[in-house]
Amino acid sequence: MLKVSRSNLLDRLHGRQKGRSPRYRKQDDDRHLPFIRELCEARAANGYRRITARLNRLLAANDERVNHKRVYRLMKQDGLLLPRYTGRPQERCHNGQVITLKPDLRWCSDGFEIRCWNKEVVRVAFSLDCCDRELMRYVATTGGITGEMVQDLLLESLEYRFGQSERVPHPLEWLTDNGSCYIAKETRAFASSLGFVVCTTPVRSPQSNGMAEAFVKTFKRDYVYLNDLPDAATVMARLPEWIEDYNRSHPHKGLKMKSPWEYRAELASNE
């Protein structure tokens, strides 16, 4: 005798073994597919996991939920899956962790450019919480990002999270790269006067500000590249709409496929 348990065989013989979950019904595939097609058309850059998160938001009103594997199968059958990304960027050594376990322990900032069809360039700098991924505040210009603009960004972010306060209530890291607008003496002094712990990334190490870098990639992929960019005025007028949509509805894997505002609401309800 091998003395190996075969209780599953007994359960099967006596009919005690549970089969497929009763929540799954094959006929529901035809009902879900139109919603999936509509979401894929509206969010052309979203993969199957984010489409699953958005579909579950729609189904939540009826107390329904679908598995991401089911959505993957339906999208594959309908030819809706994104092509697999095969690019491999140059690897650089990076030790440490950018993400924090609670909000308002570390904020990160970075800048990026949006090139319009008429050759104008919109430059944007933003502040992002390294826990909930909320884009708190941003500044945009057709010129260069200056130290004064970064100082305004710092103050607006402080007032957004902590109200009319002159300093942060606890030590809070301000993580940036080594751009001239960030490392200017006046900018660093202003940040320190507000109570921020100023941190900059090592030279040639963008991974050390990886959360900000990831946001730039996501924002360009899901918003900038999927919209018309005729001129700078149009782009700057659309930025508030894009940023609000990101905060309200963009699912994050690190937030269990919740958006920044959904995650913050859940944290507030648990306090």
PDB file of C-alpha atoms in Angstrom:
ATOM      1  CA  MET A   1       0.000   0.000   0.000  1.00  0.00           C
ATOM      2  CA  LEU A   2       1.187   3.459  -0.859  1.00  0.00           C
ATOM      3  CA  LYS A   3      -0.897   4.999   1.949  1.00  0.00           C
ATOM      4  CA  VAL A   4      -1.864   7.931  -0.316  1.00  0.00           C
ATOM      5  CA  SER A   5      -5.191   9.629   0.281  1.00  0.00           C
ATOM      6  CA  ARG A   6      -7.829   9.120  -2.393  1.00  0.00           C
ATOM      7  CA  SER A   7     -10.655  10.991  -0.704  1.00  0.00           C
ATOM      8  CA  ASN A   8     -11.341  12.857  -3.939  1.00  0.00           C
ATOM      9  CA  LEU A   9     -12.253   9.555  -5.608  1.00  0.00           C
ATOM     10  CA  LEU A  10     -14.699   8.718  -2.813  1.00  0.00           C
ATOM     11  CA  ASP A  11     -16.275  12.162  -3.115  1.00  0.00           C
ATOM     12  CA  ARG A  12     -16.672  11.649  -6.842  1.00  0.00           C
ATOM     13  CA  LEU A  13     -18.267   8.203  -6.364  1.00  0.00           C
ATOM     14  CA  HIS A  14     -20.729   9.478  -3.769  1.00  0.00           C
ATOM     15  CA  GLY A  15     -21.540  12.655  -5.694  1.00  0.00           C
ATOM     16  CA  ARG A  16     -20.103  14.973  -3.076  1.00  0.00           C
ATOM     17  CA  GLN A  17     -17.526  16.614  -5.339  1.00  0.00           C
ATOM     18  CA  LYS A  18     -18.393  20.094  -6.517  1.00  0.00           C
ATOM     19  CA  GLY A  19     -18.300  20.736 -10.228  1.00  0.00           C
ATOM     20  CA  ARG A  20     -17.835  24.018 -12.037  1.00  0.00           C
ATOM     21  CA  SER A  21     -19.001  27.064 -10.103  1.00  0.00           C
ATOM     22  CA  PRO A  22     -22.722  27.733 -10.656  1.00  0.00           C
ATOM     23  CA  ARG A  23     -21.857  31.348 -11.457  1.00  0.00           C
ATOM     24  CA  TYR A  24     -20.399  30.258 -14.793  1.00  0.00           C
ATOM     25  CA  ARG A  25     -22.854  29.822 -17.639  1.00  0.00           C
ATOM     26  CA  LYS A  26     -21.715  29.277 -21.194  1.00  0.00           C
ATOM     27  CA  GLN A  27     -24.639  31.229 -22.594  1.00  0.00           C
ATOM     28  CA  ASP A  28     -23.440  34.350 -20.748  1.00  0.00           C
ATOM     29  CA  ASP A  29     -20.482  34.569 -23.126  1.00  0.00           C
ATOM     30  CA  ASP A  30     -22.753  35.921 -25.870  1.00  0.00           C
ATOM     31  CA  ARG A  31     -24.146  38.492 -23.441  1.00  0.00           C
ATOM     32  CA  HIS A  32     -20.721  39.693 -22.278  1.00  0.00           C
ATOM     33  CA  LEU A  33     -19.063  39.863 -25.688  1.00  0.00           C
ATOM     34  CA  PRO A  34     -20.833  43.085 -26.862  1.00  0.00           C
ATOM     35  CA  PHE A  35     -19.677  44.863 -23.691  1.00  0.00           C
ATOM     36  CA  ILE A  36     -16.127  43.631 -24.265  1.00  0.00           C
ATOM     37  CA  ARG A  37     -16.192  44.860 -27.862  1.00  0.00           C
ATOM     38  CA  GLU A  38     -17.471  48.260 -26.750  1.00  0.00           C
ATOM     39  CA  LEU A  39     -14.763  48.561 -24.083  1.00  0.00           C
ATOM     40  CA  CYS A  40     -12.034  47.524 -26.520  1.00  0.00           C
ATOM     41  CA  GLU A  41     -13.222  50.133 -29.002  1.00  0.00           C
ATOM     42  CA  ALA A  42     -13.245  52.881 -26.372  1.00  0.00           C
ATOM     43  CA  ARG A  43      -9.975  51.744 -24.726  1.00  0.00           C
ATOM     44  CA  ALA A  44      -7.921  50.489 -27.630  1.00  0.00           C
ATOM     45  CA  ALA A  45      -4.677  50.371 -25.625  1.00  0.00           C
ATOM     46  CA  ASN A  46      -6.076  48.274 -22.752  1.00  0.00           C
ATOM     47  CA  GLY A  47      -5.117  44.610 -22.442  1.00  0.00           C
ATOM     48  CA  TYR A  48      -7.423  41.841 -21.294  1.00  0.00           C
ATOM     49  CA  ARG A  49      -6.795  42.371 -17.577  1.00  0.00           C
ATOM     50  CA  ARG A  50      -7.802  46.041 -17.679  1.00  0.00           C
ATOM     51  CA  ILE A  51     -10.767  45.208 -19.901  1.00  0.00           C
ATOM     52  CA  THR A  52     -11.751  42.640 -17.243  1.00  0.00           C
ATOM     53  CA  ALA A  53     -11.573  45.288 -14.516  1.00  0.00           C
ATOM     54  CA  ARG A  54     -13.705  47.708 -16.536  1.00  0.00           C
ATOM     55  CA  LEU A  55     -16.230  44.980 -17.419  1.00  0.00           C
ATOM     56  CA  ASN A  56     -16.582  44.004 -13.758  1.00  0.00           C
ATOM     57  CA  ARG A  57     -17.414  47.624 -12.925  1.00  0.00           C
ATOM     58  CA  LEU A  58     -20.299  47.451 -15.386  1.00  0.00           C
ATOM     59  CA  LEU A  59     -21.483  44.087 -14.048  1.00  0.00           C
ATOM     60  CA  ALA A  60     -21.223  45.101 -10.384  1.00  0.00           C
ATOM     61  CA  ALA A  61     -24.716  46.652 -10.494  1.00  0.00           C
ATOM     62  CA  ASN A  62     -26.140  43.154 -11.063  1.00  0.00           C
ATOM     63  CA  ASP A  63     -23.782  41.563  -8.543  1.00  0.00           C
ATOM     64  CA  GLU A  64     -21.939  39.761 -11.329  1.00  0.00           C
ATOM     65  CA  ARG A  65     -18.250  39.227 -11.906  1.00  0.00           C
ATOM     66  CA  VAL A  66     -16.168  37.568 -14.625  1.00  0.00           C
ATOM     67  CA  ASN A  67     -12.747  35.957 -14.448  1.00  0.00           C
ATOM     68  CA  HIS A  68      -9.872  37.443 -16.446  1.00  0.00           C
ATOM     69  CA  LYS A  69      -9.257  34.047 -18.070  1.00  0.00           C
ATOM     70  CA  ARG A  70     -12.776  34.075 -19.448  1.00  0.00           C
ATOM     71  CA  VAL A  71     -12.297  37.577 -20.869  1.00  0.00           C
ATOM     72  CA  TYR A  72      -8.975  36.497 -22.378  1.00  0.00           C
ATOM     73  CA  ARG A  73     -10.669  33.565 -24.119  1.00  0.00           C
ATOM     74  CA  LEU A  74     -13.481  35.735 -25.502  1.00  0.00           C
ATOM     75  CA  MET A  75     -11.086  38.433 -26.682  1.00  0.00           C
ATOM     76  CA  LYS A  76      -8.849  35.840 -28.317  1.00  0.00           C
ATOM     77  CA  GLN A  77     -11.784  34.252 -30.134  1.00  0.00           C
ATOM     78  CA  ASP A  78     -12.902  37.677 -31.363  1.00  0.00           C
ATOM     79  CA  GLY A  79      -9.418  38.881 -32.351  1.00  0.00           C
ATOM     80  CA  LEU A  80      -9.368  41.665 -29.745  1.00  0.00           C
ATOM     81  CA  LEU A  81      -6.113  40.868 -27.951  1.00  0.00           C
ATOM     82  CA  LEU A  82      -3.234  43.331 -28.194  1.00  0.00           C
ATOM     83  CA  PRO A  83      -0.098  42.119 -30.005  1.00  0.00           C
ATOM     84  CA  ARG A  84       2.547  40.841 -27.638  1.00  0.00           C
ATOM     85  CA  TYR A  85       5.240  43.403 -26.837  1.00  0.00           C
ATOM     86  CA  THR A  86       8.667  42.018 -27.710  1.00  0.00           C
ATOM     87  CA  GLY A  87      10.887  45.042 -27.060  1.00  0.00           C
ATOM     88  CA  ARG A  88      13.554  44.623 -24.413  1.00  0.00           C
ATOM     89  CA  PRO A  89      15.035  47.874 -23.083  1.00  0.00           C
ATOM     90  CA  GLN A  90      18.600  48.004 -21.876  1.00  0.00           C
ATOM     91  CA  GLU A  91      18.768  46.698 -18.331  1.00  0.00           C
ATOM     92  CA  ARG A  92      20.337  48.820 -15.602  1.00  0.00           C
ATOM     93  CA  CYS A  93      21.064  47.760 -12.058  1.00  0.00           C
ATOM     94  CA  HIS A  94      18.511  49.124  -9.592  1.00  0.00           C
ATOM     95  CA  ASN A  95      18.248  48.285  -5.904  1.00  0.00           C
ATOM     96  CA  GLY A  96      15.426  49.445  -3.667  1.00  0.00           C
ATOM     97  CA  GLN A  97      11.686  49.972  -3.926  1.00  0.00           C
ATOM     98  CA  VAL A  98       9.862  53.089  -5.085  1.00  0.00           C
ATOM     99  CA  ILE A  99       6.359  52.056  -4.001  1.00  0.00           C
ATOM    100  CA  THR A 100       5.206  52.784  -0.434  1.00  0.00           C
ATOM    101  CA  LEU A 101       2.663  50.889   1.665  1.00  0.00           C
ATOM    102  CA  LYS A 102       0.710  54.002   2.699  1.00  0.00           C
ATOM    103  CA  PRO A 103      -0.157  57.257   0.920  1.00  0.00           C
ATOM    104  CA  ASP A 104       1.710  60.500   1.582  1.00  0.00           C
ATOM    105  CA  LEU A 105       5.030  58.897   2.461  1.00  0.00           C
ATOM    106  CA  ARG A 106       6.718  59.505  -0.894  1.00  0.00           C
ATOM    107  CA  TRP A 107       5.708  61.608  -3.869  1.00  0.00           C
ATOM    108  CA  CYS A 108       7.492  61.428  -7.195  1.00  0.00           C
ATOM    109  CA  SER A 109       7.656  63.861 -10.076  1.00  0.00           C
ATOM    110  CA  ASP A 110       8.831  63.889 -13.660  1.00  0.00           C
ATOM    111  CA  GLY A 111       8.250  65.723 -16.926  1.00  0.00           C
ATOM    112  CA  PHE A 112       7.386  64.709 -20.469  1.00  0.00           C
ATOM    113  CA  GLU A 113       6.681  66.226 -23.872  1.00  0.00           C
ATOM    114  CA  ILE A 114       3.655  65.978 -26.159  1.00  0.00           C
ATOM    115  CA  ARG A 115       4.466  66.820 -29.776  1.00  0.00           C
ATOM    116  CA  CYS A 116       1.542  68.269 -31.707  1.00  0.00           C
ATOM    117  CA  TRP A 117       0.817  67.853 -35.398  1.00  0.00           C
ATOM    118  CA  ASN A 118       1.693  71.500 -36.116  1.00  0.00           C
ATOM    119  CA  LYS A 119       5.172  71.003 -34.564  1.00  0.00           C
ATOM    120  CA  GLU A 120       4.278  72.730 -31.284  1.00  0.00           C
ATOM    121  CA  VAL A 121       5.437  71.001 -28.099  1.00  0.00           C
ATOM    122  CA  VAL A 122       3.563  70.859 -24.788  1.00  0.00           C
ATOM    123  CA  ARG A 123       5.753  70.126 -21.770  1.00  0.00           C
ATOM    124  CA  VAL A 124       4.136  68.718 -18.633  1.00  0.00           C
ATOM    125  CA  ALA A 125       5.434  68.159 -15.094  1.00  0.00           C
ATOM    126  CA  PHE A 126       3.356  66.318 -12.503  1.00  0.00           C
ATOM    127  CA  SER A 127       3.266  65.030  -8.923  1.00  0.00           C
ATOM    128  CA  LEU A 128       2.298  61.411  -8.214  1.00  0.00           C
ATOM    129  CA  ASP A 129       1.763  59.548  -4.936  1.00  0.00           C
ATOM    130  CA  CYS A 130       3.958  56.428  -4.782  1.00  0.00           C
ATOM    131  CA  CYS A 131       1.261  54.401  -3.013  1.00  0.00           C
ATOM    132  CA  ASP A 132      -2.129  55.159  -4.575  1.00  0.00           C
ATOM    133  CA  ARG A 133      -0.742  56.386  -7.948  1.00  0.00           C
ATOM    134  CA  GLU A 134      -3.011  59.431  -7.945  1.00  0.00           C
ATOM    135  CA  LEU A 135      -1.828  62.246 -10.167  1.00  0.00           C
ATOM    136  CA  MET A 136      -2.332  65.063  -7.715  1.00  0.00           C
ATOM    137  CA  ARG A 137      -1.356  68.180  -9.655  1.00  0.00           C
ATOM    138  CA  TYR A 138       0.405  69.140 -12.869  1.00  0.00           C
ATOM    139  CA  VAL A 139       1.797  72.152 -14.721  1.00  0.00           C
ATOM    140  CA  ALA A 140       1.911  72.520 -18.506  1.00  0.00           C
ATOM    141  CA  THR A 141       3.564  74.993 -20.851  1.00  0.00           C
ATOM    142  CA  THR A 142       4.737  75.410 -24.424  1.00  0.00           C
ATOM    143  CA  GLY A 143       8.069  76.653 -23.111  1.00  0.00           C
ATOM    144  CA  GLY A 144      10.444  74.978 -20.712  1.00  0.00           C
ATOM    145  CA  ILE A 145       9.619  73.681 -17.227  1.00  0.00           C
ATOM    146  CA  THR A 146      11.231  76.124 -14.800  1.00  0.00           C
ATOM    147  CA  GLY A 147      12.140  75.876 -11.143  1.00  0.00           C
ATOM    148  CA  GLU A 148       9.348  78.323 -10.302  1.00  0.00           C
ATOM    149  CA  MET A 149       6.819  76.019 -11.957  1.00  0.00           C
ATOM    150  CA  VAL A 150       8.078  73.065  -9.921  1.00  0.00           C
ATOM    151  CA  GLN A 151       7.742  75.162  -6.762  1.00  0.00           C
ATOM    152  CA  ASP A 152       4.133  75.965  -7.708  1.00  0.00           C
ATOM    153  CA  LEU A 153       3.575  72.251  -8.323  1.00  0.00           C
ATOM    154  CA  LEU A 154       4.918  71.410  -4.866  1.00  0.00           C
ATOM    155  CA  LEU A 155       2.724  73.983  -3.130  1.00  0.00           C
ATOM    156  CA  GLU A 156      -0.421  72.998  -5.036  1.00  0.00           C
ATOM    157  CA  SER A 157       0.170  69.309  -4.238  1.00  0.00           C
ATOM    158  CA  LEU A 158       0.675  70.140  -0.557  1.00  0.00           C
ATOM    159  CA  GLU A 159      -2.574  72.125  -0.412  1.00  0.00           C
ATOM    160  CA  TYR A 160      -4.432  69.417  -2.353  1.00  0.00           C
ATOM    161  CA  ARG A 161      -3.533  66.675   0.125  1.00  0.00           C
ATOM    162  CA  PHE A 162      -3.261  68.592   3.412  1.00  0.00           C
ATOM    163  CA  GLY A 163      -5.391  71.717   2.953  1.00  0.00           C
ATOM    164  CA  GLN A 164      -4.130  75.213   3.704  1.00  0.00           C
ATOM    165  CA  SER A 165      -1.009  74.013   5.461  1.00  0.00           C
ATOM    166  CA  GLU A 166       2.393  75.672   5.403  1.00  0.00           C
ATOM    167  CA  ARG A 167       4.293  72.400   5.889  1.00  0.00           C
ATOM    168  CA  VAL A 168       3.719  68.682   5.490  1.00  0.00           C
ATOM    169  CA  PRO A 169       2.541  67.141   8.799  1.00  0.00           C
ATOM    170  CA  HIS A 170       5.224  64.430   8.724  1.00  0.00           C
ATOM    171  CA  PRO A 171       8.436  63.655   6.805  1.00  0.00           C
ATOM    172  CA  LEU A 172       7.504  63.127   3.162  1.00  0.00           C
ATOM    173  CA  GLU A 173       9.971  62.259   0.414  1.00  0.00           C
ATOM    174  CA  TRP A 174      10.002  64.228  -2.850  1.00  0.00           C
ATOM    175  CA  LEU A 175      11.588  61.960  -5.476  1.00  0.00           C
ATOM    176  CA  THR A 176      12.726  63.391  -8.827  1.00  0.00           C
ATOM    177  CA  ASP A 177      15.407  62.955 -11.447  1.00  0.00           C
ATOM    178  CA  ASN A 178      18.285  65.383 -11.918  1.00  0.00           C
ATOM    179  CA  GLY A 179      16.555  67.795 -14.291  1.00  0.00           C
ATOM    180  CA  SER A 180      17.673  71.396 -13.909  1.00  0.00           C
ATOM    181  CA  CYS A 181      14.225  72.528 -12.748  1.00  0.00           C
ATOM    182  CA  TYR A 182      14.345  69.982  -9.893  1.00  0.00           C
ATOM    183  CA  ILE A 183      17.925  70.371  -8.678  1.00  0.00           C
ATOM    184  CA  ALA A 184      17.981  74.174  -8.781  1.00  0.00           C
ATOM    185  CA  LYS A 185      19.127  75.571  -5.445  1.00  0.00           C
ATOM    186  CA  GLU A 186      15.972  77.657  -5.022  1.00  0.00           C
ATOM    187  CA  THR A 187      13.705  74.680  -5.767  1.00  0.00           C
ATOM    188  CA  ARG A 188      15.448  72.390  -3.286  1.00  0.00           C
ATOM    189  CA  ALA A 189      15.425  75.101  -0.616  1.00  0.00           C
ATOM    190  CA  PHE A 190      11.707  75.734  -1.175  1.00  0.00           C
ATOM    191  CA  ALA A 191      10.908  72.014  -0.922  1.00  0.00           C
ATOM    192  CA  SER A 192      12.893  71.727   2.305  1.00  0.00           C
ATOM    193  CA  SER A 193      11.095  74.759   3.752  1.00  0.00           C
ATOM    194  CA  LEU A 194       7.789  72.921   3.232  1.00  0.00           C
ATOM    195  CA  GLY A 195       9.108  69.914   5.146  1.00  0.00           C
ATOM    196  CA  PHE A 196       9.858  67.646   2.182  1.00  0.00           C
ATOM    197  CA  VAL A 197      12.817  65.278   2.198  1.00  0.00           C
ATOM    198  CA  VAL A 198      14.356  65.990  -1.205  1.00  0.00           C
ATOM    199  CA  CYS A 199      15.573  62.845  -3.019  1.00  0.00           C
ATOM    200  CA  THR A 200      17.090  62.604  -6.487  1.00  0.00           C
ATOM    201  CA  THR A 201      17.868  59.535  -8.563  1.00  0.00           C
ATOM    202  CA  PRO A 202      21.424  58.378  -9.297  1.00  0.00           C
ATOM    203  CA  VAL A 203      22.854  59.547 -12.597  1.00  0.00           C
ATOM    204  CA  ARG A 204      21.664  57.498 -15.602  1.00  0.00           C
ATOM    205  CA  SER A 205      19.252  55.468 -13.470  1.00  0.00           C
ATOM    206  CA  PRO A 206      15.665  56.204 -14.585  1.00  0.00           C
ATOM    207  CA  GLN A 207      14.503  52.990 -12.856  1.00  0.00           C
ATOM    208  CA  SER A 208      15.045  54.729  -9.518  1.00  0.00           C
ATOM    209  CA  ASN A 209      12.066  56.934 -10.404  1.00  0.00           C
ATOM    210  CA  GLY A 210      10.264  54.029 -12.014  1.00  0.00           C
ATOM    211  CA  MET A 211       6.737  54.908 -10.924  1.00  0.00           C
ATOM    212  CA  ALA A 212       6.873  58.316 -12.591  1.00  0.00           C
ATOM    213  CA  GLU A 213       8.465  56.762 -15.675  1.00  0.00           C
ATOM    214  CA  ALA A 214       5.710  54.127 -15.792  1.00  0.00           C
ATOM    215  CA  PHE A 215       3.015  56.798 -15.545  1.00  0.00           C
ATOM    216  CA  VAL A 216       4.481  58.702 -18.500  1.00  0.00           C
ATOM    217  CA  LYS A 217       4.452  55.519 -20.590  1.00  0.00           C
ATOM    218  CA  THR A 218       0.870  54.705 -19.564  1.00  0.00           C
ATOM    219  CA  PHE A 219      -0.424  58.242 -20.104  1.00  0.00           C
ATOM    220  CA  LYS A 220       1.071  58.530 -23.580  1.00  0.00           C
ATOM    221  CA  ARG A 221      -0.119  55.060 -24.599  1.00  0.00           C
ATOM    222  CA  ASP A 222      -3.703  55.306 -23.301  1.00  0.00           C
ATOM    223  CA  TYR A 223      -4.443  58.999 -23.847  1.00  0.00           C
ATOM    224  CA  VAL A 224      -1.942  60.986 -25.914  1.00  0.00           C
ATOM    225  CA  TYR A 225      -1.448  58.538 -28.788  1.00  0.00           C
ATOM    226  CA  LEU A 226      -5.174  57.758 -29.082  1.00  0.00           C
ATOM    227  CA  ASN A 227      -6.381  61.344 -29.484  1.00  0.00           C
ATOM    228  CA  ASP A 228      -6.042  64.167 -31.979  1.00  0.00           C
ATOM    229  CA  LEU A 229      -3.127  66.523 -31.299  1.00  0.00           C
ATOM    230  CA  PRO A 230      -3.628  69.372 -33.803  1.00  0.00           C
ATOM    231  CA  ASP A 231      -2.035  72.120 -31.714  1.00  0.00           C
ATOM    232  CA  ALA A 232      -0.842  73.027 -28.223  1.00  0.00           C
ATOM    233  CA  ALA A 233      -4.063  74.822 -27.269  1.00  0.00           C
ATOM    234  CA  THR A 234      -6.136  71.708 -27.992  1.00  0.00           C
ATOM    235  CA  VAL A 235      -3.798  69.435 -26.050  1.00  0.00           C
ATOM    236  CA  MET A 236      -3.673  71.717 -23.009  1.00  0.00           C
ATOM    237  CA  ALA A 237      -7.472  71.965 -23.027  1.00  0.00           C
ATOM    238  CA  ARG A 238      -7.776  68.157 -23.041  1.00  0.00           C
ATOM    239  CA  LEU A 239      -5.207  67.481 -20.297  1.00  0.00           C
ATOM    240  CA  PRO A 240      -7.651  67.964 -17.358  1.00  0.00           C
ATOM    241  CA  GLU A 241     -10.099  65.506 -18.959  1.00  0.00           C
ATOM    242  CA  TRP A 242      -7.410  62.873 -19.557  1.00  0.00           C
ATOM    243  CA  ILE A 243      -5.978  63.209 -16.060  1.00  0.00           C
ATOM    244  CA  GLU A 244      -9.404  62.975 -14.415  1.00  0.00           C
ATOM    245  CA  ASP A 245     -10.182  59.847 -16.438  1.00  0.00           C
ATOM    246  CA  TYR A 246      -6.851  58.327 -15.378  1.00  0.00           C
ATOM    247  CA  ASN A 247      -7.508  59.012 -11.685  1.00  0.00           C
ATOM    248  CA  ARG A 248     -11.134  57.894 -11.838  1.00  0.00           C
ATOM    249  CA  SER A 249     -11.045  54.780 -14.010  1.00  0.00           C
ATOM    250  CA  HIS A 250      -7.557  53.546 -14.972  1.00  0.00           C
ATOM    251  CA  PRO A 251      -7.037  50.091 -13.364  1.00  0.00           C
ATOM    252  CA  HIS A 252      -3.648  49.410 -11.757  1.00  0.00           C
ATOM    253  CA  LYS A 253      -2.280  45.925 -11.219  1.00  0.00           C
ATOM    254  CA  GLY A 254      -0.523  47.095  -8.033  1.00  0.00           C
ATOM    255  CA  LEU A 255      -3.878  48.359  -6.681  1.00  0.00           C
ATOM    256  CA  LYS A 256      -5.667  45.045  -7.397  1.00  0.00           C
ATOM    257  CA  MET A 257      -7.026  46.505 -10.652  1.00  0.00           C
ATOM    258  CA  LYS A 258      -8.580  49.513  -8.934  1.00  0.00           C
ATOM    259  CA  SER A 259      -8.183  53.087 -10.091  1.00  0.00           C
ATOM    260  CA  PRO A 260      -6.372  55.621  -7.838  1.00  0.00           C
ATOM    261  CA  TRP A 261      -9.624  57.189  -6.662  1.00  0.00           C
ATOM    262  CA  GLU A 262     -11.265  53.794  -6.063  1.00  0.00           C
ATOM    263  CA  TYR A 263      -8.258  52.731  -4.007  1.00  0.00           C
ATOM    264  CA  ARG A 264      -8.297  55.936  -1.947  1.00  0.00           C
ATOM    265  CA  ALA A 265     -12.034  55.562  -1.328  1.00  0.00           C
ATOM    266  CA  GLU A 266     -11.487  52.001  -0.110  1.00  0.00           C
ATOM    267  CA  LEU A 267      -8.722  53.156   2.246  1.00  0.00           C
ATOM    268  CA  ALA A 268     -10.962  55.902   3.619  1.00  0.00           C
ATOM    269  CA  SER A 269     -13.812  53.449   4.248  1.00  0.00           C
ATOM    270  CA  ASN A 270     -11.498  51.128   6.210  1.00  0.00           C
ATOM    271  CA  GLU A 271     -10.178  53.814   8.554  1.00  0.00           C
TER     272      GLU A 271
END
